Short mmCIF file of C-alpha atoms and ligand atoms in Angstrom, two decimals:
data_model
loop_
_atom_site.label_atom_id
_atom_site.label_comp_id
_atom_site.label_asym_id
_atom_site.label_seq_id
_atom_site.Cartn_x
_atom_site.Cartn_y
_atom_site.Cartn_z
CA ALA Q 1 6.36 13.83 -7.75
CA ILE Q 2 5.61 10.31 -6.59
CA ALA Q 3 5.96 7.31 -8.97
CA VAL Q 4 3.96 4.11 -7.93
CA LEU Q 5 4.88 0.94 -9.60
CA GLY Q 6 2.20 -1.67 -8.52
CA SER Q 7 -1.08 -3.42 -8.85
CA THR Q 8 -4.44 -2.52 -9.77
CA ASN Q 9 -7.27 -4.83 -8.88
CA MET Q 10 -11.15 -4.73 -8.92
CA ASP Q 11 -12.28 -5.92 -5.34
CA LEU Q 12 -15.54 -7.95 -5.72
CA VAL Q 13 -16.86 -8.18 -2.24
CA ALA Q 14 -19.63 -10.23 -1.01
CA TYR Q 15 -21.02 -9.47 2.35
CA VAL Q 16 -22.49 -12.90 3.94
CA PRO Q 17 -23.74 -13.98 7.30
CA LYS Q 18 -21.06 -16.78 7.32
CA ALA Q 19 -18.53 -17.81 4.82
CA PRO Q 20 -19.27 -20.98 2.95
CA ARG Q 21 -17.15 -23.86 3.55
CA ALA Q 22 -16.08 -26.29 0.59
CA GLY Q 23 -19.35 -27.77 -1.14
CA GLU Q 24 -21.70 -25.30 0.75
CA THR Q 25 -23.76 -22.48 -0.91
CA VAL Q 26 -24.89 -19.53 1.21
CA THR Q 27 -27.00 -16.58 0.60
CA GLY Q 28 -25.20 -13.36 0.99
CA ARG Q 29 -26.61 -9.79 1.96
CA GLU Q 30 -24.86 -7.73 -0.67
CA PHE Q 31 -22.50 -7.49 -3.22
CA ARG Q 32 -19.99 -4.49 -4.09
CA THR Q 33 -17.43 -3.84 -6.89
CA VAL Q 34 -14.69 -1.40 -5.31
CA PRO Q 35 -11.47 -0.50 -7.04
CA GLY Q 36 -8.40 -1.67 -5.27
CA GLY Q 37 -5.03 -3.34 -5.49
CA LYS Q 38 -2.08 -2.17 -3.01
CA GLY Q 39 -0.47 -0.05 -5.83
CA ALA Q 40 -3.65 1.83 -7.04
CA ASN Q 41 -4.52 2.35 -3.14
CA GLN Q 42 -1.07 3.83 -2.46
CA ALA Q 43 -1.30 6.17 -5.53
CA VAL Q 44 -5.09 7.26 -4.83
CA ALA Q 45 -3.98 8.05 -1.08
CA ALA Q 46 -1.03 10.22 -2.12
CA ALA Q 47 -2.98 12.05 -4.71
CA ARG Q 48 -5.91 12.86 -2.42
CA LEU Q 49 -3.21 14.38 -0.05
CA GLY Q 50 -1.95 16.77 -2.79
CA GLY Q 51 0.78 14.66 -4.28
CA GLU Q 52 1.57 14.62 -7.96
CA VAL Q 53 1.64 10.78 -8.71
CA VAL Q 54 2.07 8.68 -11.72
CA MET Q 55 0.87 5.22 -11.82
CA ILE Q 56 2.93 2.46 -13.76
CA GLY Q 57 1.27 -0.80 -14.06
CA ALA Q 58 -1.55 -2.38 -16.32
CA VAL Q 59 -5.44 -3.23 -16.53
CA GLY Q 60 -6.98 -5.64 -18.59
CA ALA Q 61 -8.73 -4.94 -21.76
CA ASP Q 62 -12.40 -5.54 -20.05
CA GLU Q 63 -14.81 -3.46 -18.21
CA PHE Q 64 -13.03 -3.51 -15.06
CA GLY Q 65 -10.03 -2.18 -16.68
CA VAL Q 66 -11.92 0.81 -17.72
CA ARG Q 67 -13.28 1.71 -14.42
CA LEU Q 68 -9.95 1.06 -12.45
CA ARG Q 69 -8.08 3.45 -14.86
CA SER Q 70 -11.17 6.22 -14.34
CA ALA Q 71 -11.02 5.66 -10.58
CA LEU Q 72 -7.26 6.61 -10.70
CA ALA Q 73 -7.75 9.53 -12.65
CA ALA Q 74 -10.76 10.85 -10.92
CA SER Q 75 -8.42 11.06 -7.71
CA GLY Q 76 -5.92 12.99 -9.77
CA VAL Q 77 -3.59 10.11 -10.57
CA GLU Q 78 -1.52 10.26 -13.85
CA THR Q 79 -2.41 7.01 -15.78
CA ALA Q 80 -0.46 7.49 -18.88
CA ALA Q 81 1.95 4.59 -17.71
CA LEU Q 82 -0.82 2.32 -17.00
CA ARG Q 83 -0.95 -0.10 -19.80
CA THR Q 84 -4.03 -2.05 -20.93
CA VAL Q 85 -3.00 -5.32 -21.80
CA GLU Q 86 -4.95 -8.41 -23.52
CA GLY Q 87 -7.09 -10.34 -21.21
CA ALA Q 88 -8.63 -9.88 -17.61
CA SER Q 89 -7.92 -7.15 -15.05
CA GLY Q 90 -6.59 -8.19 -11.61
CA THR Q 91 -9.52 -9.19 -9.23
CA ALA Q 92 -9.85 -9.92 -5.67
CA HIS Q 93 -12.83 -11.98 -4.77
CA ILE Q 94 -13.38 -11.28 -1.03
CA THR Q 95 -16.04 -12.71 1.48
CA VAL Q 96 -16.81 -10.39 4.29
CA ASP Q 97 -18.58 -11.94 7.09
CA ASP Q 98 -20.81 -10.65 9.99
CA GLU Q 99 -17.98 -10.85 12.28
CA GLY Q 100 -16.04 -8.53 9.82
CA ALA Q 101 -13.38 -11.34 8.98
CA ASN Q 102 -12.51 -11.76 5.45
CA SER Q 103 -11.30 -14.53 2.86
CA ILE Q 104 -9.80 -13.45 0.02
CA VAL Q 105 -8.70 -14.97 -3.60
CA VAL Q 106 -6.67 -12.80 -5.61
CA ILE Q 107 -6.20 -13.46 -9.24
CA PRO Q 108 -3.51 -11.11 -10.58
CA GLY Q 109 -4.64 -10.91 -14.38
CA ALA Q 110 -3.30 -7.94 -15.99
CA ASN Q 111 -0.91 -7.28 -12.89
CA GLY Q 112 0.83 -10.73 -13.54
CA ARG Q 113 1.54 -9.53 -17.10
CA VAL Q 114 3.82 -6.68 -15.93
CA THR Q 115 7.25 -8.29 -16.19
CA GLY Q 116 9.57 -5.26 -16.38
CA LEU Q 117 9.47 -1.38 -17.44
CA GLU Q 118 8.18 -0.20 -20.49
CA PRO Q 119 9.62 2.60 -22.75
CA GLY Q 120 9.20 5.88 -20.90
CA ASP Q 121 8.76 4.38 -17.28
CA ASP Q 122 12.77 4.65 -16.60
CA SER Q 123 12.44 8.51 -17.13
CA ARG Q 124 9.03 8.49 -15.16
CA ILE Q 125 11.01 6.92 -12.19
CA GLY Q 126 14.06 9.33 -12.69
CA ALA Q 127 11.84 12.36 -12.63
CA ALA Q 128 10.10 11.25 -9.34
CA ASP Q 129 11.20 11.87 -5.69
CA CYS Q 130 10.59 8.38 -4.54
CA LEU Q 131 9.13 5.16 -6.10
CA LEU Q 132 6.67 3.13 -4.14
CA LEU Q 133 6.77 -0.39 -4.59
CA GLN Q 134 4.69 -3.49 -3.41
CA LEU Q 135 4.71 -7.18 -3.96
CA GLU Q 136 1.42 -7.52 -6.01
CA LEU Q 137 3.45 -7.58 -9.49
CA PRO Q 138 5.91 -10.17 -10.48
CA LEU Q 139 9.33 -9.81 -8.64
CA GLU Q 140 11.06 -9.45 -11.71
CA ALA Q 141 8.99 -6.07 -12.28
CA VAL Q 142 9.48 -4.85 -8.88
CA LEU Q 143 13.19 -5.58 -9.31
CA ALA Q 144 13.23 -3.46 -12.42
CA GLY Q 145 11.71 -0.50 -10.78
CA ALA Q 146 14.12 -0.49 -7.90
CA ARG Q 147 17.08 -0.84 -9.88
CA ALA Q 148 15.89 2.18 -12.30
CA ALA Q 149 15.07 4.21 -9.15
CA ARG Q 150 18.61 3.43 -7.65
CA ALA Q 151 20.28 4.38 -10.97
CA HIS Q 152 18.47 7.89 -10.66
CA GLY Q 153 19.24 8.16 -7.03
CA VAL Q 154 15.45 8.15 -6.25
CA ARG Q 155 14.40 6.94 -2.90
CA THR Q 156 12.54 3.75 -2.70
CA VAL Q 157 9.73 2.56 -0.45
CA LEU Q 158 8.67 -0.90 -0.32
CA THR Q 159 5.76 -2.42 1.26
CA PRO Q 160 6.72 -5.98 1.48
CA ALA Q 161 3.13 -7.29 0.85
CA PRO Q 162 1.81 -10.16 0.47
CA ALA Q 163 4.69 -11.51 2.61
CA GLN Q 164 7.42 -13.44 0.78
CA PRO Q 165 10.91 -14.00 1.16
CA LEU Q 166 12.65 -10.98 -0.47
CA PRO Q 167 15.60 -11.53 -2.86
CA PRO Q 168 18.82 -9.64 -1.55
CA GLU Q 169 18.95 -7.48 -4.70
CA LEU Q 170 15.59 -6.00 -3.91
CA LEU Q 171 16.60 -5.54 -0.35
CA ALA Q 172 19.77 -3.72 -1.33
CA ALA Q 173 17.83 -1.29 -3.40
CA THR Q 174 15.16 -0.49 -0.77
CA ASP Q 175 15.84 2.70 1.23
CA LEU Q 176 12.63 2.65 3.29
CA LEU Q 177 10.78 -0.64 4.14
CA VAL Q 178 7.32 -0.48 5.70
CA PRO Q 179 5.98 -3.85 6.82
CA ASN Q 180 3.02 -4.30 9.13
CA GLU Q 181 3.86 -6.25 12.32
CA HIS Q 182 2.79 -9.67 10.50
CA GLU Q 183 5.04 -9.03 7.49
CA ALA Q 184 7.92 -7.86 9.75
CA ALA Q 185 7.37 -11.09 11.79
CA ALA Q 186 7.52 -13.11 8.48
CA LEU Q 187 10.71 -11.48 7.08
CA THR Q 188 12.66 -11.82 10.41
CA GLY Q 189 10.99 -14.68 12.31
CA LEU Q 190 10.88 -12.19 15.19
CA THR Q 191 7.38 -11.04 16.75
CA ASP Q 192 8.84 -8.27 18.66
CA PRO Q 193 8.64 -5.26 16.64
CA HIS Q 194 11.77 -3.66 18.25
CA ARG Q 195 13.90 -6.92 17.55
CA ALA Q 196 12.32 -7.32 14.04
CA ALA Q 197 13.38 -3.63 13.20
CA GLU Q 198 16.89 -4.34 14.49
CA ALA Q 199 17.19 -7.22 12.22
CA LEU Q 200 15.78 -5.39 9.05
CA LEU Q 201 18.33 -2.74 9.76
CA ARG Q 202 20.89 -4.99 8.70
CA GLU Q 203 19.41 -5.15 5.36
CA VAL Q 204 17.96 -1.67 4.74
CA PRO Q 205 18.89 1.74 6.06
CA GLU Q 206 15.29 2.75 7.33
CA VAL Q 207 12.44 0.88 8.76
CA VAL Q 208 8.92 1.77 9.68
CA ILE Q 209 6.86 -1.20 11.06
CA THR Q 210 3.03 -0.38 11.36
CA LEU Q 211 1.34 -1.77 14.46
CA GLY Q 212 -2.42 -1.00 13.62
CA ALA Q 213 -4.19 1.04 16.58
CA ALA Q 214 -0.91 0.94 18.41
CA GLY Q 215 0.86 3.26 15.89
CA SER Q 216 4.07 2.60 14.06
CA LEU Q 217 7.86 2.20 15.10
CA TYR Q 218 10.54 3.90 13.07
CA ALA Q 219 14.24 2.59 13.08
CA ALA Q 220 17.11 4.00 11.26
CA ARG Q 221 20.87 2.86 11.41
CA GLY Q 222 22.69 4.88 13.83
CA ARG Q 223 19.58 6.23 15.61
CA GLU Q 224 17.22 5.70 18.59
CA PRO Q 225 13.87 3.94 17.38
CA LEU Q 226 10.88 6.22 17.47
CA GLU Q 227 7.50 5.17 18.63
CA VAL Q 228 4.67 7.07 16.82
CA PRO Q 229 1.35 6.73 18.42
CA ALA Q 230 -1.78 6.14 16.46
CA PRO Q 231 -4.63 8.97 17.20
CA ARG Q 232 -7.37 7.13 19.27
CA VAL Q 233 -10.48 6.69 16.96
CA ARG Q 234 -13.10 4.30 16.53
CA ALA Q 235 -12.31 2.03 13.55
CA VAL Q 236 -15.05 0.66 11.50
CA ASP Q 237 -12.92 -0.80 8.42
CA THR Q 238 -9.04 -0.90 8.59
CA THR Q 239 -8.96 -1.96 4.93
CA ALA Q 240 -5.80 -0.10 3.00
CA ALA Q 241 -4.95 1.64 6.50
CA GLY Q 242 -1.39 0.62 5.58
CA ASP Q 243 -1.66 1.99 2.05
CA THR Q 244 -3.16 5.12 3.25
CA PHE Q 245 -0.26 5.58 5.63
CA VAL Q 246 2.64 4.93 2.93
CA GLY Q 247 0.81 7.08 0.36
CA ALA Q 248 0.80 10.14 3.15
CA LEU Q 249 4.19 9.36 4.18
CA ALA Q 250 5.38 9.63 0.73
CA VAL Q 251 3.74 12.91 0.42
CA GLY Q 252 5.07 14.38 3.59
CA LEU Q 253 8.57 13.30 2.95
CA GLY Q 254 8.31 14.70 -0.60
CA GLU Q 255 7.36 17.94 0.69
CA GLY Q 256 10.43 18.15 2.64
CA ARG Q 257 9.13 17.03 6.10
CA ALA Q 258 11.72 15.14 8.38
CA VAL Q 259 10.73 11.56 9.05
CA PRO Q 260 9.06 11.79 12.44
CA GLU Q 261 7.10 14.59 11.44
CA ALA Q 262 5.88 12.99 8.39
CA LEU Q 263 4.96 9.94 10.28
CA ARG Q 264 2.89 11.59 12.66
CA TRP Q 265 1.29 13.16 9.57
CA ALA Q 266 0.65 9.87 7.96
CA SER Q 267 -0.83 8.42 11.33
CA VAL Q 268 -3.30 11.06 11.12
CA ALA Q 269 -4.33 10.27 7.57
CA ALA Q 270 -4.43 6.56 8.10
CA ALA Q 271 -6.59 6.93 11.35
CA LEU Q 272 -9.16 9.14 9.30
CA SER Q 273 -9.16 6.12 6.83
CA VAL Q 274 -10.10 3.49 9.31
CA GLN Q 275 -13.19 5.62 10.46
CA ARG Q 276 -14.94 5.06 7.15
CA PRO Q 277 -15.84 2.02 4.90
CA GLY Q 278 -13.89 0.62 1.95
CA ALA Q 279 -10.20 1.14 0.73
CA GLN Q 280 -9.96 4.07 -1.92
CA SER Q 281 -13.33 5.34 -0.82
CA SER Q 282 -12.16 5.99 2.67
CA MET Q 283 -8.99 8.03 2.22
CA PRO Q 284 -8.98 11.39 3.43
CA THR Q 285 -8.18 14.88 1.47
CA ARG Q 286 -5.48 17.31 2.19
CA ALA Q 287 -7.85 19.75 3.92
CA GLU Q 288 -9.18 16.87 6.01
CA THR Q 289 -5.89 15.75 7.28
CA ASP Q 290 -4.19 19.01 7.99
CA ALA Q 291 -7.32 19.92 9.78
CA ALA Q 292 -7.29 16.60 11.96
CA ALA Q 293 -3.42 17.15 12.31
CA LEU Q 294 -3.63 20.65 13.88
CA ALA Q 295 -6.88 19.26 16.29
P1 ADP O 1 -1.91 -2.66 7.35
O1 ADP O 1 -3.16 -2.09 6.85
O2 ADP O 1 -1.06 -2.69 6.31
O3 ADP O 1 -2.10 -4.16 7.93
P2 ADP O 1 -1.77 -1.57 9.88
O4 ADP O 1 -3.08 -2.13 10.30
O5 ADP O 1 -0.42 -1.61 10.63
O6 ADP O 1 -1.36 -1.92 8.38
O7 ADP O 1 -2.13 0.11 9.69
C1 ADP O 1 -1.32 1.04 9.35
C2 ADP O 1 -1.30 2.47 9.82
O8 ADP O 1 -2.77 2.54 9.99
C3 ADP O 1 -1.01 2.20 11.35
O9 ADP O 1 0.49 2.57 11.76
C4 ADP O 1 -1.91 3.18 12.05
O10 ADP O 1 -0.97 4.53 11.98
C5 ADP O 1 -3.10 3.49 11.35
N1 ADP O 1 -4.30 2.63 11.98
C6 ADP O 1 -4.45 1.29 11.78
N2 ADP O 1 -5.62 0.88 12.51
C7 ADP O 1 -5.83 1.84 13.28
C8 ADP O 1 -6.87 2.29 14.45
N3 ADP O 1 -7.62 1.24 14.73
N4 ADP O 1 -6.78 3.44 14.83
C9 ADP O 1 -6.03 4.41 14.47
N5 ADP O 1 -5.13 4.18 13.52
C10 ADP O 1 -5.05 2.89 13.00
#
């Protein structure tokens, strides 16, 4: 099983010809509310691909919370450990302009009230093969999850997003770190992915740096780095490509695939997701991914 300790947000997306500047009002084309949040996205990606997934986190006591929970359940994610807490659910206020450029305000809401583990979480984490972590919950909660996983010998996979300095204790409890190239550069000050990976290997035993359409780079202590190409596809929306990639990677590893093979399979899943709009709505099923992997 895969445990995810992370964020659940409602994405409030306004499509506009041009984003407003301070003090300006513009008329937009369309508005959509779509379930998101990095934790929930990774959970949904893994569940669609056949993983048994438990989501640990919180939604607010509002209408968004109800919808966020049911979106997870509809994809087959276990939500018993997703608490409903006082106040608003997490929201992301997103403006997408005609060039596809976006500006985003994230209000953590309920996610910000997850400050540690609740009764039962420790055994849920202990029962998993791996724990997926990101940085959209308070750091103390992420640390508590990583510590619990460590204590049970459960593999931890950390997506260091949004980018921020990582406390040494978190790095020490991370088995596999999966930054994108911008996060890798922010963490190391090095823009060359090979050099960034080398630097990160001083902190964690395994690193995958995702490189968008250029694929990904895998590095592990004592091994030659491995470049994994991405399938060539026509991307229409790369939102949550990284989350799909991580969810798929967790499923592949959980099924006992070796890392290179799991990475190739994850690249196929992520490439399918970028060919469709949306975050969770773009994530492929198991059947689609296996078919595309054979093609
Ligand atoms: P993030 O979404 O976190 O910024 P990336 O953009 O690096 O992460 O994408 C994660 C993975 O998704 C990549 O390693 C790659 O496998 C896949 N991917 C992203 N963009 C494309 C693309 N345009 N074509 C094919 N695969 C892609």
